[in-house]
mmCIF file with all atom_site columns, C-alpha atoms in Angstrom:
data_model
loop_
_atom_site.group_PDB
_atom_site.id
_atom_site.type_symbol
_atom_site.label_atom_id
_atom_site.label_alt_id
_atom_site.label_comp_id
_atom_site.label_asym_id
_atom_site.label_entity_id
_atom_site.label_seq_id
_atom_site.pdbx_PDB_ins_code
_atom_site.Cartn_x
_atom_site.Cartn_y
_atom_site.Cartn_z
_atom_site.occupancy
_atom_site.B_iso_or_equiv
_atom_site.pdbx_formal_charge
_atom_site.auth_seq_id
_atom_site.auth_comp_id
_atom_site.auth_asym_id
_atom_site.auth_atom_id
_atom_site.pdbx_PDB_model_num
ATOM 1   C CA . UNK A 1 1   ? -91.279  -40.300 -128.090 1.00 0.00 ? 5   UNK A CA 1
ATOM 2   C CA . UNK A 1 2   ? -92.735  -38.554 -125.163 1.00 0.00 ? 6   UNK A CA 1
ATOM 3   C CA . UNK A 1 3   ? -92.752  -40.719 -121.828 1.00 0.00 ? 7   UNK A CA 1
ATOM 4   C CA . UNK A 1 4   ? -96.004  -41.757 -119.496 1.00 0.00 ? 8   UNK A CA 1
ATOM 5   C CA . UNK A 1 5   ? -95.590  -42.757 -115.839 1.00 0.00 ? 9   UNK A CA 1
ATOM 6   C CA . UNK A 1 6   ? -98.044  -44.400 -114.250 1.00 0.00 ? 10  UNK A CA 1
ATOM 7   C CA . UNK A 1 7   ? -97.480  -44.886 -109.675 1.00 0.00 ? 11  UNK A CA 1
ATOM 8   C CA . UNK A 1 8   ? -98.888  -47.832 -108.850 1.00 0.00 ? 12  UNK A CA 1
ATOM 9   C CA . UNK A 1 9   ? -96.647  -50.350 -111.065 1.00 0.00 ? 13  UNK A CA 1
ATOM 10  C CA . UNK A 1 10  ? -99.031  -53.080 -109.155 1.00 0.00 ? 14  UNK A CA 1
ATOM 11  C CA . UNK A 1 11  ? -101.667 -52.569 -105.900 1.00 0.00 ? 15  UNK A CA 1
ATOM 12  C CA . UNK A 1 12  ? -103.478 -54.889 -103.916 1.00 0.00 ? 16  UNK A CA 1
ATOM 13  C CA . UNK A 1 13  ? -105.991 -54.049 -101.859 1.00 0.00 ? 17  UNK A CA 1
ATOM 14  C CA . UNK A 1 14  ? -109.032 -55.552 -99.836  1.00 0.00 ? 18  UNK A CA 1
ATOM 15  C CA . UNK A 1 15  ? -113.045 -54.723 -101.108 1.00 0.00 ? 19  UNK A CA 1
ATOM 16  C CA . UNK A 1 16  ? -114.174 -51.564 -100.010 1.00 0.00 ? 20  UNK A CA 1
ATOM 17  C CA . UNK A 1 17  ? -111.291 -49.301 -99.597  1.00 0.00 ? 21  UNK A CA 1
ATOM 18  C CA . UNK A 1 18  ? -110.322 -46.740 -102.400 1.00 0.00 ? 22  UNK A CA 1
ATOM 19  C CA . UNK A 1 19  ? -107.057 -46.956 -104.427 1.00 0.00 ? 23  UNK A CA 1
ATOM 20  C CA . UNK A 1 20  ? -105.073 -43.739 -106.526 1.00 0.00 ? 24  UNK A CA 1
ATOM 21  C CA . UNK A 1 21  ? -103.337 -44.344 -109.066 1.00 0.00 ? 25  UNK A CA 1
ATOM 22  C CA . UNK A 1 22  ? -101.441 -41.572 -110.700 1.00 0.00 ? 26  UNK A CA 1
ATOM 23  C CA . UNK A 1 23  ? -100.611 -40.576 -114.530 1.00 0.00 ? 27  UNK A CA 1
ATOM 24  C CA . UNK A 1 24  ? -97.789  -38.137 -115.451 1.00 0.00 ? 28  UNK A CA 1
ATOM 25  C CA . UNK A 1 25  ? -96.173  -37.043 -118.467 1.00 0.00 ? 29  UNK A CA 1
ATOM 26  C CA . UNK A 1 26  ? -92.475  -36.477 -118.302 1.00 0.00 ? 30  UNK A CA 1
ATOM 27  C CA . UNK A 1 27  ? -91.587  -34.218 -120.716 1.00 0.00 ? 31  UNK A CA 1
ATOM 28  C CA . UNK A 1 28  ? -94.499  -33.300 -122.308 1.00 0.00 ? 32  UNK A CA 1
ATOM 29  C CA . UNK A 1 29  ? -97.407  -31.112 -121.001 1.00 0.00 ? 33  UNK A CA 1
ATOM 30  C CA . UNK A 1 30  ? -100.971 -32.833 -121.907 1.00 0.00 ? 34  UNK A CA 1
ATOM 31  C CA . UNK A 1 31  ? -104.123 -30.907 -121.355 1.00 0.00 ? 35  UNK A CA 1
ATOM 32  C CA . UNK A 1 32  ? -105.311 -34.544 -122.061 1.00 0.00 ? 36  UNK A CA 1
ATOM 33  C CA . UNK A 1 33  ? -105.449 -37.474 -120.715 1.00 0.00 ? 37  UNK A CA 1
ATOM 34  C CA . UNK A 1 34  ? -106.710 -40.929 -121.230 1.00 0.00 ? 38  UNK A CA 1
ATOM 35  C CA . UNK A 1 35  ? -107.728 -43.999 -118.867 1.00 0.00 ? 39  UNK A CA 1
ATOM 36  C CA . UNK A 1 36  ? -108.408 -47.334 -120.373 1.00 0.00 ? 40  UNK A CA 1
ATOM 37  C CA . UNK A 1 37  ? -108.629 -50.614 -118.940 1.00 0.00 ? 41  UNK A CA 1
ATOM 38  C CA . UNK A 1 38  ? -107.748 -53.929 -119.913 1.00 0.00 ? 42  UNK A CA 1
ATOM 39  C CA . UNK A 1 39  ? -109.281 -57.366 -119.172 1.00 0.00 ? 43  UNK A CA 1
ATOM 40  C CA . UNK A 1 40  ? -107.147 -60.113 -119.833 1.00 0.00 ? 44  UNK A CA 1
ATOM 41  C CA . UNK A 1 41  ? -106.629 -61.300 -123.557 1.00 0.00 ? 45  UNK A CA 1
ATOM 42  C CA . UNK A 1 42  ? -108.742 -58.556 -123.784 1.00 0.00 ? 46  UNK A CA 1
ATOM 43  C CA . UNK A 1 43  ? -108.314 -54.863 -125.796 1.00 0.00 ? 47  UNK A CA 1
ATOM 44  C CA . UNK A 1 44  ? -108.200 -51.519 -124.359 1.00 0.00 ? 48  UNK A CA 1
ATOM 45  C CA . UNK A 1 45  ? -111.454 -50.417 -123.207 1.00 0.00 ? 49  UNK A CA 1
ATOM 46  C CA . UNK A 1 46  ? -111.624 -46.478 -122.790 1.00 0.00 ? 50  UNK A CA 1
ATOM 47  C CA . UNK A 1 47  ? -113.277 -45.912 -119.489 1.00 0.00 ? 51  UNK A CA 1
ATOM 48  C CA . UNK A 1 48  ? -112.797 -41.696 -119.391 1.00 0.00 ? 52  UNK A CA 1
ATOM 49  C CA . UNK A 1 49  ? -111.097 -38.269 -120.605 1.00 0.00 ? 53  UNK A CA 1
ATOM 50  C CA . UNK A 1 50  ? -109.457 -36.327 -118.266 1.00 0.00 ? 54  UNK A CA 1
ATOM 51  C CA . UNK A 1 51  ? -108.649 -32.711 -118.899 1.00 0.00 ? 55  UNK A CA 1
ATOM 52  C CA . UNK A 1 52  ? -106.861 -30.187 -117.156 1.00 0.00 ? 56  UNK A CA 1
ATOM 53  C CA . UNK A 1 53  ? -109.370 -27.582 -115.929 1.00 0.00 ? 57  UNK A CA 1
ATOM 54  C CA . UNK A 1 54  ? -112.497 -29.425 -116.593 1.00 0.00 ? 58  UNK A CA 1
ATOM 55  C CA . UNK A 1 55  ? -114.556 -32.386 -115.577 1.00 0.00 ? 59  UNK A CA 1
ATOM 56  C CA . UNK A 1 56  ? -113.586 -35.985 -117.066 1.00 0.00 ? 60  UNK A CA 1
ATOM 57  C CA . UNK A 1 57  ? -115.735 -37.012 -119.843 1.00 0.00 ? 61  UNK A CA 1
ATOM 58  C CA . UNK A 1 58  ? -116.801 -40.537 -119.126 1.00 0.00 ? 62  UNK A CA 1
ATOM 59  C CA . UNK A 1 59  ? -117.326 -43.285 -121.984 1.00 0.00 ? 63  UNK A CA 1
ATOM 60  C CA . UNK A 1 60  ? -120.853 -45.079 -121.825 1.00 0.00 ? 64  UNK A CA 1
ATOM 61  C CA . UNK A 1 61  ? -121.111 -47.684 -118.743 1.00 0.00 ? 65  UNK A CA 1
ATOM 62  C CA . UNK A 1 62  ? -118.639 -46.157 -116.795 1.00 0.00 ? 66  UNK A CA 1
ATOM 63  C CA . UNK A 1 63  ? -119.486 -45.178 -113.456 1.00 0.00 ? 67  UNK A CA 1
ATOM 64  C CA . UNK A 1 64  ? -118.305 -41.507 -112.612 1.00 0.00 ? 68  UNK A CA 1
ATOM 65  C CA . UNK A 1 65  ? -119.074 -41.730 -108.808 1.00 0.00 ? 69  UNK A CA 1
ATOM 66  C CA . UNK A 1 66  ? -116.681 -44.781 -108.508 1.00 0.00 ? 70  UNK A CA 1
ATOM 67  C CA . UNK A 1 67  ? -113.985 -43.673 -110.883 1.00 0.00 ? 71  UNK A CA 1
ATOM 68  C CA . UNK A 1 68  ? -112.751 -39.882 -109.797 1.00 0.00 ? 72  UNK A CA 1
ATOM 69  C CA . UNK A 1 69  ? -110.702 -38.807 -111.937 1.00 0.00 ? 73  UNK A CA 1
ATOM 70  C CA . UNK A 1 70  ? -108.857 -35.510 -111.329 1.00 0.00 ? 74  UNK A CA 1
ATOM 71  C CA . UNK A 1 71  ? -107.076 -33.697 -114.176 1.00 0.00 ? 75  UNK A CA 1
ATOM 72  C CA . UNK A 1 72  ? -104.642 -30.986 -111.079 1.00 0.00 ? 76  UNK A CA 1
ATOM 73  C CA . UNK A 1 73  ? -101.640 -29.969 -113.244 1.00 0.00 ? 77  UNK A CA 1
ATOM 74  C CA . UNK A 1 74  ? -100.719 -30.423 -117.200 1.00 0.00 ? 78  UNK A CA 1
ATOM 75  C CA . UNK A 1 75  ? -98.688  -33.670 -116.242 1.00 0.00 ? 79  UNK A CA 1
ATOM 76  C CA . UNK A 1 76  ? -100.516 -35.377 -114.274 1.00 0.00 ? 80  UNK A CA 1
ATOM 77  C CA . UNK A 1 77  ? -104.180 -36.813 -113.584 1.00 0.00 ? 81  UNK A CA 1
ATOM 78  C CA . UNK A 1 78  ? -105.528 -39.219 -111.195 1.00 0.00 ? 82  UNK A CA 1
ATOM 79  C CA . UNK A 1 79  ? -107.512 -41.936 -111.172 1.00 0.00 ? 83  UNK A CA 1
ATOM 80  C CA . UNK A 1 80  ? -108.977 -43.371 -108.099 1.00 0.00 ? 84  UNK A CA 1
ATOM 81  C CA . UNK A 1 81  ? -111.348 -46.402 -107.679 1.00 0.00 ? 85  UNK A CA 1
ATOM 82  C CA . UNK A 1 82  ? -113.703 -45.538 -105.036 1.00 0.00 ? 86  UNK A CA 1
ATOM 83  C CA . UNK A 1 83  ? -115.146 -49.266 -102.738 1.00 0.00 ? 87  UNK A CA 1
ATOM 84  C CA . UNK A 1 84  ? -113.208 -51.452 -104.629 1.00 0.00 ? 88  UNK A CA 1
ATOM 85  C CA . UNK A 1 85  ? -115.172 -54.585 -105.706 1.00 0.00 ? 89  UNK A CA 1
ATOM 86  C CA . UNK A 1 86  ? -112.849 -58.272 -106.801 1.00 0.00 ? 90  UNK A CA 1
ATOM 87  C CA . UNK A 1 87  ? -115.224 -56.822 -110.346 1.00 0.00 ? 91  UNK A CA 1
ATOM 88  C CA . UNK A 1 88  ? -112.518 -53.915 -110.474 1.00 0.00 ? 92  UNK A CA 1
ATOM 89  C CA . UNK A 1 89  ? -109.577 -56.164 -110.695 1.00 0.00 ? 93  UNK A CA 1
ATOM 90  C CA . UNK A 1 90  ? -108.067 -55.113 -114.304 1.00 0.00 ? 94  UNK A CA 1
ATOM 91  C CA . UNK A 1 91  ? -105.036 -53.600 -115.583 1.00 0.00 ? 95  UNK A CA 1
ATOM 92  C CA . UNK A 1 92  ? -105.548 -49.713 -115.676 1.00 0.00 ? 96  UNK A CA 1
ATOM 93  C CA . UNK A 1 93  ? -103.364 -47.390 -118.283 1.00 0.00 ? 97  UNK A CA 1
ATOM 94  C CA . UNK A 1 94  ? -103.127 -44.135 -118.803 1.00 0.00 ? 98  UNK A CA 1
ATOM 95  C CA . UNK A 1 95  ? -102.576 -42.288 -121.899 1.00 0.00 ? 99  UNK A CA 1
ATOM 96  C CA . UNK A 1 96  ? -101.317 -39.126 -122.803 1.00 0.00 ? 100 UNK A CA 1
ATOM 97  C CA . UNK A 1 97  ? -101.485 -37.592 -126.935 1.00 0.00 ? 101 UNK A CA 1
ATOM 98  C CA . UNK A 1 98  ? -97.386  -36.416 -127.337 1.00 0.00 ? 102 UNK A CA 1
ATOM 99  C CA . UNK A 1 99  ? -99.375  -33.197 -129.584 1.00 0.00 ? 103 UNK A CA 1
ATOM 100 C CA . UNK A 1 100 ? -101.790 -30.993 -129.805 1.00 0.00 ? 104 UNK A CA 1
ATOM 101 C CA . UNK A 1 101 ? -103.509 -32.373 -127.062 1.00 0.00 ? 105 UNK A CA 1
ATOM 102 C CA . UNK A 1 102 ? -106.388 -33.457 -129.756 1.00 0.00 ? 106 UNK A CA 1
ATOM 103 C CA . UNK A 1 103 ? -107.647 -36.990 -129.196 1.00 0.00 ? 107 UNK A CA 1
ATOM 104 C CA . UNK A 1 104 ? -105.860 -38.606 -131.897 1.00 0.00 ? 108 UNK A CA 1
ATOM 105 C CA . UNK A 1 105 ? -102.810 -36.852 -132.172 1.00 0.00 ? 109 UNK A CA 1
ATOM 106 C CA . UNK A 1 106 ? -100.147 -39.868 -131.572 1.00 0.00 ? 110 UNK A CA 1
ATOM 107 C CA . UNK A 1 107 ? -101.171 -41.487 -127.529 1.00 0.00 ? 111 UNK A CA 1
ATOM 108 C CA . UNK A 1 108 ? -98.271  -42.307 -125.492 1.00 0.00 ? 112 UNK A CA 1
ATOM 109 C CA . UNK A 1 109 ? -99.134  -44.923 -123.017 1.00 0.00 ? 113 UNK A CA 1
ATOM 110 C CA . UNK A 1 110 ? -98.108  -45.542 -119.358 1.00 0.00 ? 114 UNK A CA 1
ATOM 111 C CA . UNK A 1 111 ? -96.952  -48.761 -118.385 1.00 0.00 ? 115 UNK A CA 1
ATOM 112 C CA . UNK A 1 112 ? -99.608  -49.506 -116.299 1.00 0.00 ? 116 UNK A CA 1
ATOM 113 C CA . UNK A 1 113 ? -101.081 -50.364 -112.736 1.00 0.00 ? 117 UNK A CA 1
ATOM 114 C CA . UNK A 1 114 ? -102.440 -53.748 -111.714 1.00 0.00 ? 118 UNK A CA 1
ATOM 115 C CA . UNK A 1 115 ? -105.273 -53.796 -109.417 1.00 0.00 ? 119 UNK A CA 1
ATOM 116 C CA . UNK A 1 116 ? -106.102 -56.795 -107.482 1.00 0.00 ? 120 UNK A CA 1
ATOM 117 C CA . UNK A 1 117 ? -109.089 -56.182 -104.827 1.00 0.00 ? 121 UNK A CA 1
ATOM 118 C CA . UNK A 1 118 ? -109.619 -59.029 -102.580 1.00 0.00 ? 122 UNK A CA 1
ATOM 119 C CA . UNK B 2 1   ? -121.315 -48.409 -135.737 1.00 0.00 ? 7   UNK B CA 1
ATOM 120 C CA . UNK B 2 2   ? -117.537 -47.540 -135.402 1.00 0.00 ? 8   UNK B CA 1
ATOM 121 C CA . UNK B 2 3   ? -115.494 -50.825 -135.433 1.00 0.00 ? 9   UNK B CA 1
ATOM 122 C CA . UNK B 2 4   ? -111.915 -51.727 -135.561 1.00 0.00 ? 10  UNK B CA 1
ATOM 123 C CA . UNK B 2 5   ? -111.173 -55.576 -135.898 1.00 0.00 ? 11  UNK B CA 1
ATOM 124 C CA . UNK B 2 6   ? -107.820 -57.695 -136.290 1.00 0.00 ? 12  UNK B CA 1
ATOM 125 C CA . UNK B 2 7   ? -106.758 -60.939 -137.595 1.00 0.00 ? 13  UNK B CA 1
ATOM 126 C CA . UNK B 2 8   ? -105.448 -63.106 -137.257 1.00 0.00 ? 14  UNK B CA 1
ATOM 127 C CA . UNK B 2 9   ? -105.781 -63.613 -132.817 1.00 0.00 ? 15  UNK B CA 1
ATOM 128 C CA . UNK B 2 10  ? -103.052 -65.306 -132.796 1.00 0.00 ? 16  UNK B CA 1
ATOM 129 C CA . UNK B 2 11  ? -99.826  -66.130 -135.143 1.00 0.00 ? 17  UNK B CA 1
ATOM 130 C CA . UNK B 2 12  ? -97.097  -68.768 -134.884 1.00 0.00 ? 18  UNK B CA 1
ATOM 131 C CA . UNK B 2 13  ? -93.924  -68.082 -136.882 1.00 0.00 ? 19  UNK B CA 1
ATOM 132 C CA . UNK B 2 14  ? -90.509  -70.048 -137.854 1.00 0.00 ? 20  UNK B CA 1
ATOM 133 C CA . UNK B 2 15  ? -88.158  -67.349 -136.804 1.00 0.00 ? 21  UNK B CA 1
ATOM 134 C CA . UNK B 2 16  ? -86.865  -65.324 -140.162 1.00 0.00 ? 22  UNK B CA 1
ATOM 135 C CA . UNK B 2 17  ? -90.972  -66.818 -142.054 1.00 0.00 ? 23  UNK B CA 1
ATOM 136 C CA . UNK B 2 18  ? -92.287  -63.283 -142.502 1.00 0.00 ? 24  UNK B CA 1
ATOM 137 C CA . UNK B 2 19  ? -95.858  -63.089 -142.883 1.00 0.00 ? 25  UNK B CA 1
ATOM 138 C CA . UNK B 2 20  ? -98.528  -59.772 -142.385 1.00 0.00 ? 26  UNK B CA 1
ATOM 139 C CA . UNK B 2 21  ? -101.024 -58.927 -139.447 1.00 0.00 ? 27  UNK B CA 1
ATOM 140 C CA . UNK B 2 22  ? -104.821 -57.688 -140.487 1.00 0.00 ? 28  UNK B CA 1
ATOM 141 C CA . UNK B 2 23  ? -106.539 -54.724 -139.081 1.00 0.00 ? 29  UNK B CA 1
ATOM 142 C CA . UNK B 2 24  ? -110.204 -53.642 -140.773 1.00 0.00 ? 30  UNK B CA 1
ATOM 143 C CA . UNK B 2 25  ? -111.591 -50.252 -139.646 1.00 0.00 ? 31  UNK B CA 1
ATOM 144 C CA . UNK B 2 26  ? -115.114 -49.056 -140.236 1.00 0.00 ? 32  UNK B CA 1
ATOM 145 C CA . UNK B 2 27  ? -114.633 -45.408 -138.118 1.00 0.00 ? 33  UNK B CA 1
ATOM 146 C CA . UNK B 2 28  ? -116.251 -42.792 -138.888 1.00 0.00 ? 34  UNK B CA 1
ATOM 147 C CA . UNK B 2 29  ? -113.895 -39.406 -139.743 1.00 0.00 ? 35  UNK B CA 1
ATOM 148 C CA . UNK B 2 30  ? -111.248 -41.060 -139.168 1.00 0.00 ? 36  UNK B CA 1
ATOM 149 C CA . UNK B 2 31  ? -108.188 -39.180 -138.292 1.00 0.00 ? 37  UNK B CA 1
ATOM 150 C CA . UNK B 2 32  ? -105.281 -42.048 -138.122 1.00 0.00 ? 38  UNK B CA 1
ATOM 151 C CA . UNK B 2 33  ? -105.075 -45.682 -137.615 1.00 0.00 ? 39  UNK B CA 1
ATOM 152 C CA . UNK B 2 34  ? -102.010 -46.557 -135.097 1.00 0.00 ? 40  UNK B CA 1
ATOM 153 C CA . UNK B 2 35  ? -99.903  -49.069 -134.394 1.00 0.00 ? 41  UNK B CA 1
ATOM 154 C CA . UNK B 2 36  ? -99.002  -50.265 -130.880 1.00 0.00 ? 42  UNK B CA 1
ATOM 155 C CA . UNK B 2 37  ? -97.076  -53.357 -129.050 1.00 0.00 ? 43  UNK B CA 1
ATOM 156 C CA . UNK B 2 38  ? -97.766  -54.548 -125.897 1.00 0.00 ? 44  UNK B CA 1
ATOM 157 C CA . UNK B 2 39  ? -95.606  -57.032 -124.324 1.00 0.00 ? 45  UNK B CA 1
ATOM 158 C CA . UNK B 2 40  ? -97.167  -59.141 -120.886 1.00 0.00 ? 46  UNK B CA 1
ATOM 159 C CA . UNK B 2 41  ? -98.230  -56.358 -117.971 1.00 0.00 ? 47  UNK B CA 1
ATOM 160 C CA . UNK B 2 42  ? -97.015  -54.175 -119.583 1.00 0.00 ? 48  UNK B CA 1
ATOM 161 C CA . UNK B 2 43  ? -98.974  -50.382 -121.610 1.00 0.00 ? 49  UNK B CA 1
ATOM 162 C CA . UNK B 2 44  ? -99.083  -50.750 -125.182 1.00 0.00 ? 50  UNK B CA 1
ATOM 163 C CA . UNK B 2 45  ? -95.591  -49.053 -126.926 1.00 0.00 ? 51  UNK B CA 1
ATOM 164 C CA . UNK B 2 46  ? -96.253  -47.017 -129.975 1.00 0.00 ? 52  UNK B CA 1
ATOM 165 C CA . UNK B 2 47  ? -95.301  -48.438 -133.315 1.00 0.00 ? 53  UNK B CA 1
ATOM 166 C CA . UNK B 2 48  ? -96.604  -46.479 -136.606 1.00 0.00 ? 54  UNK B CA 1
ATOM 167 C CA . UNK B 2 49  ? -98.796  -43.553 -137.669 1.00 0.00 ? 55  UNK B CA 1
ATOM 168 C CA . UNK B 2 50  ? -100.712 -43.784 -140.529 1.00 0.00 ? 56  UNK B CA 1
ATOM 169 C CA . UNK B 2 51  ? -102.915 -41.089 -141.889 1.00 0.00 ? 57  UNK B CA 1
ATOM 170 C CA . UNK B 2 52  ? -104.259 -41.846 -145.503 1.00 0.00 ? 58  UNK B CA 1
ATOM 171 C CA . UNK B 2 53  ? -104.619 -44.357 -147.838 1.00 0.00 ? 59  UNK B CA 1
ATOM 172 C CA . UNK B 2 54  ? -101.449 -45.781 -149.748 1.00 0.00 ? 60  UNK B CA 1
ATOM 173 C CA . UNK B 2 55  ? -99.387  -44.147 -147.241 1.00 0.00 ? 61  UNK B CA 1
ATOM 174 C CA . UNK B 2 56  ? -96.884  -47.311 -145.371 1.00 0.00 ? 62  UNK B CA 1
ATOM 175 C CA . UNK B 2 57  ? -94.004  -46.561 -142.329 1.00 0.00 ? 63  UNK B CA 1
ATOM 176 C CA . UNK B 2 58  ? -90.907  -48.913 -142.127 1.00 0.00 ? 64  UNK B CA 1
ATOM 177 C CA . UNK B 2 59  ? -89.301  -49.441 -138.965 1.00 0.00 ? 65  UNK B CA 1
ATOM 178 C CA . UNK B 2 60  ? -86.699  -52.117 -138.841 1.00 0.00 ? 66  UNK B CA 1
ATOM 179 C CA . UNK B 2 61  ? -88.667  -55.176 -139.169 1.00 0.00 ? 67  UNK B CA 1
ATOM 180 C CA . UNK B 2 62  ? -92.073  -54.174 -139.671 1.00 0.00 ? 68  UNK B CA 1
ATOM 181 C CA . UNK B 2 63  ? -93.816  -52.266 -141.784 1.00 0.00 ? 69  UNK B CA 1
ATOM 182 C CA . UNK B 2 64  ? -97.504  -50.549 -141.909 1.00 0.00 ? 70  UNK B CA 1
ATOM 183 C CA . UNK B 2 65  ? -100.004 -50.142 -144.980 1.00 0.00 ? 71  UNK B CA 1
ATOM 184 C CA . UNK B 2 66  ? -103.472 -48.243 -144.998 1.00 0.00 ? 72  UNK B CA 1
ATOM 185 C CA . UNK B 2 67  ? -105.988 -48.362 -147.577 1.00 0.00 ? 73  UNK B CA 1
ATOM 186 C CA . UNK B 2 68  ? -109.264 -47.304 -147.183 1.00 0.00 ? 74  UNK B CA 1
ATOM 187 C CA . UNK B 2 69  ? -111.112 -49.959 -144.929 1.00 0.00 ? 75  UNK B CA 1
ATOM 188 C CA . UNK B 2 70  ? -107.798 -51.649 -143.607 1.00 0.00 ? 76  UNK B CA 1
ATOM 189 C CA . UNK B 2 71  ? -103.975 -51.721 -142.143 1.00 0.00 ? 77  UNK B CA 1
ATOM 190 C CA . UNK B 2 72  ? -101.382 -54.146 -142.804 1.00 0.00 ? 78  UNK B CA 1
ATOM 191 C CA . UNK B 2 73  ? -98.533  -54.645 -140.466 1.00 0.00 ? 79  UNK B CA 1
ATOM 192 C CA . UNK B 2 74  ? -95.873  -56.317 -142.535 1.00 0.00 ? 80  UNK B CA 1
ATOM 193 C CA . UNK B 2 75  ? -93.300  -58.290 -140.691 1.00 0.00 ? 81  UNK B CA 1
ATOM 194 C CA . UNK B 2 76  ? -90.246  -59.468 -142.533 1.00 0.00 ? 82  UNK B CA 1
ATOM 195 C CA . UNK B 2 77  ? -88.357  -62.263 -141.500 1.00 0.00 ? 83  UNK B CA 1
ATOM 196 C CA . UNK B 2 78  ? -89.579  -61.680 -138.275 1.00 0.00 ? 84  UNK B CA 1
ATOM 197 C CA . UNK B 2 79  ? -87.317  -63.081 -134.318 1.00 0.00 ? 85  UNK B CA 1
ATOM 198 C CA . UNK B 2 80  ? -88.175  -64.558 -131.172 1.00 0.00 ? 86  UNK B CA 1
ATOM 199 C CA . UNK B 2 81  ? -87.645  -60.803 -129.468 1.00 0.00 ? 87  UNK B CA 1
ATOM 200 C CA . UNK B 2 82  ? -90.653  -59.245 -132.244 1.00 0.00 ? 88  UNK B CA 1
ATOM 201 C CA . UNK B 2 83  ? -92.664  -61.444 -129.817 1.00 0.00 ? 89  UNK B CA 1
ATOM 202 C CA . UNK B 2 84  ? -95.467  -59.414 -128.412 1.00 0.00 ? 90  UNK B CA 1
ATOM 203 C CA . UNK B 2 85  ? -99.625  -58.785 -129.329 1.00 0.00 ? 91  UNK B CA 1
ATOM 204 C CA . UNK B 2 86  ? -100.029 -55.824 -131.751 1.00 0.00 ? 92  UNK B CA 1
ATOM 205 C CA . UNK B 2 87  ? -102.456 -53.825 -131.006 1.00 0.00 ? 93  UNK B CA 1
ATOM 206 C CA . UNK B 2 88  ? -104.105 -51.667 -134.212 1.00 0.00 ? 94  UNK B CA 1
ATOM 207 C CA . UNK B 2 89  ? -106.579 -48.598 -133.414 1.00 0.00 ? 95  UNK B CA 1
ATOM 208 C CA . UNK B 2 90  ? -108.504 -46.434 -134.748 1.00 0.00 ? 96  UNK B CA 1
ATOM 209 C CA . UNK B 2 91  ? -109.941 -42.718 -134.199 1.00 0.00 ? 97  UNK B CA 1
ATOM 210 C CA . UNK B 2 92  ? -111.756 -39.842 -134.740 1.00 0.00 ? 98  UNK B CA 1
ATOM 211 C CA . UNK B 2 93  ? -112.051 -38.046 -131.464 1.00 0.00 ? 99  UNK B CA 1
ATOM 212 C CA . UNK B 2 94  ? -110.886 -40.278 -128.789 1.00 0.00 ? 100 UNK B CA 1
ATOM 213 C CA . UNK B 2 95  ? -108.875 -44.292 -130.168 1.00 0.00 ? 101 UNK B CA 1
ATOM 214 C CA . UNK B 2 96  ? -110.733 -47.374 -130.736 1.00 0.00 ? 102 UNK B CA 1
ATOM 215 C CA . UNK B 2 97  ? -108.573 -50.254 -130.080 1.00 0.00 ? 103 UNK B CA 1
ATOM 216 C CA . UNK B 2 98  ? -109.003 -54.086 -132.216 1.00 0.00 ? 104 UNK B CA 1
ATOM 217 C CA . UNK B 2 99  ? -108.651 -57.214 -129.864 1.00 0.00 ? 105 UNK B CA 1
ATOM 218 C CA . UNK B 2 100 ? -105.153 -57.380 -130.808 1.00 0.00 ? 106 UNK B CA 1
ATOM 219 C CA . UNK B 2 101 ? -103.013 -60.180 -132.751 1.00 0.00 ? 107 UNK B CA 1
ATOM 220 C CA . UNK B 2 102 ? -100.607 -62.194 -130.396 1.00 0.00 ? 108 UNK B CA 1
ATOM 221 C CA . UNK B 2 103 ? -97.108  -62.760 -132.959 1.00 0.00 ? 109 UNK B CA 1
ATOM 222 C CA . UNK B 2 104 ? -95.368  -65.952 -131.389 1.00 0.00 ? 110 UNK B CA 1
ATOM 223 C CA . UNK B 2 105 ? -91.787  -66.261 -133.088 1.00 0.00 ? 111 UNK B CA 1
ATOM 224 C CA . UNK B 2 106 ? -90.042  -69.229 -132.828 1.00 0.00 ? 112 UNK B CA 1
ATOM 225 C CA . UNK B 2 107 ? -86.257  -70.107 -132.993 1.00 0.00 ? 113 UNK B CA 1
#
C-alpha cells in the first residue's frame, strides 16, 4: 500500500511557540492531503483539507490563522501550529488518498505526531 | 447530519473466540465505507474499503461486510496480536470516523 510519513513523531514545546509538522507521501503523489486531530480515547476529527497549489479548506471551528497549512509540492504538506497553548496538545495525523485524489478514495495515514505544549 | 456509530465501545475476547464489530452509518451520498486498525500511539492502518451493499472482503482472520445501513467486521478465531482499536469511517467528499471499538484478545 501507499506510504505516508510524518515528522517529527513527537514534539514538546513551550506555550507560545510555533511548531511545524511535515507530512510526506513517499511513493505516490497527492494533490490533496488531510489533517486530523485525535484526543485521548476519541476518534479522528478532520481539521482541514490541504490542496496542492491552492489554499487549504478548514473545517468549522478550526482556526485557520492558528493552524497554518502549506501544500508545497505533490508529496509534501506542512501543518504549523502557531502560538501553541496547552489545549493544542494532541495527536496530529495526516493522510493522503492513494489514487484519484478524491476525498473518499482509500486514505493512507501517517504514523502521527504527538504534540505536548507545556 | 452525517454520522458514523460503532459498537461495542470495548470488547474483550478469549483467544479463538469469534465475534463481530458493528458500524452504523448515516452518510449522504456515501462513496465508500472504510475499516482501519489503530494501535496505541500510531496512525490508522488501512484494512478494507467497501463500496456497495452486499460486498464482502476478507484478510486473514478479518472479514468486512456492508449493508445499506451498517457494516460488520467479523473476527474469526482472534489472536492476541489482533488487539487494537478498530475504526470505521464513511465518506462522501471527506471521511467521518466512528469512535472505534477497542478490542482486547487474551491468551
